[in-house]
Amino acid sequence: MDVRREALLTAAMELIAEGGPKAATVRAIAQKAGVTAGLIRHYFTSKEELVRESYRWTMDKMTLAAVTALPDVETNPVLRLAIFVAASLQPPVVDRTRVGLWAGFMHGVQHDADMRAVHIQTYLGYRDLLETLIVDLQIEMSPGGHHTAAISCNGLIDGLWMEASTVPEIFEDGEILTIGLRSVGAILGVDLLAAYLAHEKSPQ
């Protein structure tokens, strides 16, 4: 990605996380990114497009952080799912700035069609990856069961992510991770926590 475009996306993201979408004025974004306001028009047709793309970029980076944990682990499908869930419930995915950005955009998601489309696309991107990992477990389910399980697990992960990012100080170290692995595992009937702990203890 172009360094200046990335700087603009990062600046918009930080401003929205700190003060909501209204804080991300063209002048404020340019100042925070260390560029001229006119440069924004070079990369984006409007401030609204820049704001939408900063949201997409942030959500995609969260999914990517979970995905990039997968290639280096063995092909055991239980372990792959455990690693994916664990990555979704730890830094850098669990982060105050990211949950602040997410919260700042929720009004726009409800009232702006383009923002809603970005939200749906990023949600489905993560959920579909989760469903693929669930299918790989080869657990027998009723028709549509894997899809329903992915929605259930995604909702659980989202809730834990939101609380861990918002008020991390009220949880013990590793508490959210343990709850997440146990709970997703309980939904699917597999021991994700045992698989994850065994992997963490094994020589890397």
Phi, psi and omega in degrees: 000142176304133184299319182289324176295318179297323178296321179293318178297317180295317180298314179298317180300314183293320180294318180292320178297327183278321187223011180084172183304328182294336180286342184270068174282161179302315181297316182294319179297313181298317181296316182292326180279347180074034179228174176279152180300327180296335181293333179302319181294339178289328184256334184224143182288338181200167175298324181299321178294319178299317180296315179298317182290330176292324177292313179301315182298317181294313180295320179296323179295325178294315177297317181298323179299323177286321182292320184292347176284344189278318189303330184270000179262157181296171189279001176305116185294330177293316179294320179300316179294318179300317179296319180296313180296315181299318180295331180284345185242021178223161173302147007274358179292313174284115189197134181299319182296318183291320178290328175296319177297313179303313181296321180296335183268349188299325177296317179296324179299324181283334189240353181238120186298321181291319178294321178299320179296320177297316180298315180297316181298315182287325176297312181294327179300315179288313184297322180293323175297318178298317179297320178299318179293326177290318177301321181297341177291340180059040175275132180288126179224161176292163179307129182082000184295321179296321179295313179297319179297321179296319178297316180297312181294321179297317179298320178296314179298317179301315181296316178294319178300315182298314182290319180294327179282328185278312183228063184299335185291345182270358180249147174289157177303127178079358184294312181297318179300313181298314179298317181298313180294318179296317185289314177297318177299321180294322178299321187263348181077031177228155182264084181290324182297315180297318180297318182292314181296321178296320178295319181293328180277340183284153178300132182271000000 
